[in-house]
Amino acid sequence: MDRDADAGDGARGSGPDEAPGGAPASRVDRRTVLGALAGAGSAAVAGCSGPEPDDASTTDLDADRLDELAARFAPTLYFDSAEPWYPTDPRPYASEADGETVVDGFAAFDGYHERYDEAGEPPNPTVFYNGMRYEDSPLAVVQFWLYSAFDQFTANFHWHDWEVLHVFVDLDSGDPQLYVASSHSRSVPNNEFLDPDPEVVPRILPELGSHSSTLSINEIPDGFRRVGEEGLLADITNTTIDTVEDLLGIPIAYGLPRDEGARLPFVVPEYEGEPIYDHPDLPSVSESSLVDGALTVRSLDALRSPPTDLPLRETGIAFRHGERPDDGDDAALAAEAAESVVEYELVESVELEDIDAFTGPQLSFEFAVPEAVEDAVASHITTTGVPWEQPRYENPALDVTAGNHRSEMADRYDAIADDPSFGDEAAGGLDAVVARVTRATESDEAPDGEGLTTTESSVESFVLIESDPEAVPTFAGGVAVANGVPEGDHRFTVNGAGRAPHSERLTVAADEAVTTAGVDGEIPLVARENARKVELSDAESEVDLTRTAIEDDFAGRIYDSAIEGSDAAYVHAGGAYTTEVRDADDEVGAYRVNPDRPGAGDDGDEGDDPDAGDDAIRIERPETGAAPLAGYVADVAEETRAAVAAAAAESDGGDGDGGAGGGSGGGSGGPSNAVNGLERALAAAVDAAERAEERAREGDAEGTERQLANVLDRIARIEERLAAAREGLPPGLANATGKRVEQATKRVEQARNAEKL
């Protein structure tokens, strides 16, 4: 998953693909993210389309100056207490194969753990460094490359792992200008900091298992802060979101979820259908060699709900360079913050450049997709590329992924191109898809089991775009940013532990800087234990469906996607929905879906397997035009009438103190009479809507219009009766009736405007 994990050819062939069907401390409002990306000054990232910027050429740094700078800026790394794979030297695992020097994944993985077990401490702690100077410029860069024997992350796994920290330095002043630490994906901005304190040693907080590098600049050496607060600096200065009134600016970068209060479950890598630790070529690797089981789920879609008991980040071992000329407070800080401190060797990366390849076969990870839209969504990352053959090895500025940073560096140094597609004006040239993933839950304002709201998610999710083999992790409690998405149509899929997947089709346009997924950029996911699948297909229909949407009575529109004849979406069993369909002529149809309403039978059972086809809610032969819209109005009016009648009956049979609504009870007038009047008005609307549907199906356009006008008169009467009856109704039902009246009015207007009966 890391930005450094470029796919490579496996040495042993590929394993089979597999694609089976506490709130965060840092709050990031969905509108904040969208406002930032839509406004000027948005971040450009690696992966943007177009040519590379025309930066000046680089040349090797003077050897003595390189050694001096490497010793001065060698970072201190604070690892998670559950980390299995620390920076090491890959050379002990190198071998000759077909005339090339290679590091085989099996050999490195097994050999690392064999050495670790024998020594009882991380073997060969090593950080490699490389240095380049831009020609005719005082700007130089020292790169610190960190090799790990394996990468285990929730959305993918791979043999070997390379991470990098770039330190941009002004050779005239000797001051650091910019830190750039590699993040999770080519589609997610790196963690970057402009103008760091020259007296403070660079600090890295590697992500558990995957080793993506988060910076720690603030006064707490082993803690990450996305936004400065309580007198502490922010740890990244990426483009912030400051264009939305009354909202705190949020830097766009991956960060460190478990340090920001969000849960992040890990899963076990598989090879040829078996857990990797069972492979006979890995005798030194056991289940305990991987990420701690307390943080691990065996399957994302086996859980019934998102995990809430996963431990958050704690610091374990610190790695530091013990021969730094001016140590300052770094040694004391490391000793205080970490359980133990390991001193690493600093080695120039040129000593590795005879290695031709890092090899290993493809591993498997799961990414559930609704079965009805099970397109090919991904290949898998297999191994890592060779750093010294990557363009950024020669031109580190290619890894500057925040547009504000490139623009600032271009202002300071002629060697850095002020390329508009990479710089501060990149908003017009971005090709990003953004969304905020939230959690769908039942609303207290709705009748029990018949209305939703959405809240922040406490568990991070993963987004996959079918054109890109890398899944993108969300950050800051559910923010997804995927850059470099090509122009055209894509399937955008979101997956998370214990949640039913979300999948939609969207179009990325060349003239649009940002494409928002979901509805207004929000994607609510449903816990699997509460999920019900809604399916539709035009295979046996007379219409060619092109789009579908789902609206909950209380949460509003929660799903909206282009489709190609069929679609499937998961909804919460505790909601009440309107499913809208559109055809190639832009005609509309609507259908009522209420999985948990009284009398719904098995459809309301929570805990059903959301992938079980027999439990799916199917719209068998979808239609568009006035007839299905009028039929929808009849259905929702009858559903509401039955609920009002039940409330009236309960009140009449109550104890005389007003029953459910606190009215005068019985047939004594007041609220009870108003409730009965509301039921009669709803019944009249049902009759009128049914007659409108009949006229439409008979092809009687004038009769249909008369009956639809009659329906609107009946709806106006319902609104009057509802105002009088609120005191006599349970609050949730009164709220729901008002919401449904609004929905019915909208559908009647659509029916009146339809070209098709």
PDB file of C-alpha atoms in Angstrom, residues 57-62 65-66 69-70 73 130-144 165-179 393-397 400 409 413 415-416:
ATOM      1  CA  SER A  57      19.147  18.380 -13.256  1.00  0.00           C
ATOM      2  CA  THR A  58      20.880  17.025 -10.188  1.00  0.00           C
ATOM      3  CA  THR A  59      24.401  15.913  -9.496  1.00  0.00           C
ATOM      4  CA  ASP A  60      26.035  14.005  -6.667  1.00  0.00           C
ATOM      5  CA  LEU A  61      26.822  15.878  -3.485  1.00  0.00           C
ATOM      6  CA  ASP A  62      30.427  16.196  -2.358  1.00  0.00           C
ATOM      7  CA  ARG A  65      29.303  17.241   2.749  1.00  0.00           C
ATOM      8  CA  LEU A  66      26.906  14.359   2.176  1.00  0.00           C
ATOM      9  CA  LEU A  69      24.440  16.249   6.355  1.00  0.00           C
ATOM     10  CA  ALA A  70      23.421  12.594   6.656  1.00  0.00           C
ATOM     11  CA  PHE A  73      19.660  14.918   9.766  1.00  0.00           C
ATOM     12  CA  ASN A 130      21.666   9.198  -0.660  1.00  0.00           C
ATOM     13  CA  GLY A 131      22.341  12.824  -1.594  1.00  0.00           C
ATOM     14  CA  MET A 132      21.772  14.999  -4.636  1.00  0.00           C
ATOM     15  CA  ARG A 133      22.395  18.653  -5.424  1.00  0.00           C
ATOM     16  CA  TYR A 134      20.431  20.646  -7.987  1.00  0.00           C
ATOM     17  CA  GLU A 135      22.777  22.130 -10.582  1.00  0.00           C
ATOM     18  CA  ASP A 136      23.546  25.854 -10.304  1.00  0.00           C
ATOM     19  CA  SER A 137      21.596  25.992  -7.042  1.00  0.00           C
ATOM     20  CA  PRO A 138      22.325  25.889  -3.310  1.00  0.00           C
ATOM     21  CA  LEU A 139      19.460  23.410  -2.931  1.00  0.00           C
ATOM     22  CA  ALA A 140      20.419  19.867  -1.996  1.00  0.00           C
ATOM     23  CA  VAL A 141      18.490  16.847  -0.738  1.00  0.00           C
ATOM     24  CA  VAL A 142      19.534  14.079   1.614  1.00  0.00           C
ATOM     25  CA  GLN A 143      17.373  10.970   1.278  1.00  0.00           C
ATOM     26  CA  PHE A 144      17.053   8.400   4.043  1.00  0.00           C
ATOM     27  CA  LEU A 165      12.461  10.691   4.087  1.00  0.00           C
ATOM     28  CA  HIS A 166      13.669  13.580   1.905  1.00  0.00           C
ATOM     29  CA  VAL A 167      15.420  16.436   3.691  1.00  0.00           C
ATOM     30  CA  PHE A 168      15.719  19.499   1.435  1.00  0.00           C
ATOM     31  CA  VAL A 169      18.646  21.639   2.639  1.00  0.00           C
ATOM     32  CA  ASP A 170      20.026  25.036   1.648  1.00  0.00           C
ATOM     33  CA  LEU A 171      23.776  24.495   1.354  1.00  0.00           C
ATOM     34  CA  ASP A 172      24.524  28.199   1.849  1.00  0.00           C
ATOM     35  CA  SER A 173      22.680  28.590   5.137  1.00  0.00           C
ATOM     36  CA  GLY A 174      22.797  24.948   6.173  1.00  0.00           C
ATOM     37  CA  ASP A 175      19.114  25.129   7.164  1.00  0.00           C
ATOM     38  CA  PRO A 176      16.524  22.501   6.267  1.00  0.00           C
ATOM     39  CA  GLN A 177      13.809  23.813   3.962  1.00  0.00           C
ATOM     40  CA  LEU A 178      11.341  20.936   3.674  1.00  0.00           C
ATOM     41  CA  TYR A 179      10.801  17.429   5.019  1.00  0.00           C
ATOM     42  CA  TYR A 393      16.117   8.974  -6.559  1.00  0.00           C
ATOM     43  CA  GLU A 394      17.672  11.499  -8.960  1.00  0.00           C
ATOM     44  CA  ASN A 395      15.020  14.227  -8.580  1.00  0.00           C
ATOM     45  CA  PRO A 396      13.587  14.147  -5.053  1.00  0.00           C
ATOM     46  CA  ALA A 397      11.302  17.110  -5.844  1.00  0.00           C
ATOM     47  CA  VAL A 400       6.788  16.944  -3.127  1.00  0.00           C
ATOM     48  CA  MET A 409      10.230  25.938  -3.137  1.00  0.00           C
ATOM     49  CA  TYR A 413      14.993  28.202  -5.894  1.00  0.00           C
ATOM     50  CA  ALA A 415      15.953  24.807  -9.822  1.00  0.00           C
ATOM     51  CA  ILE A 416      12.384  23.876  -8.864  1.00  0.00           C
TER      52      ILE A 416
END
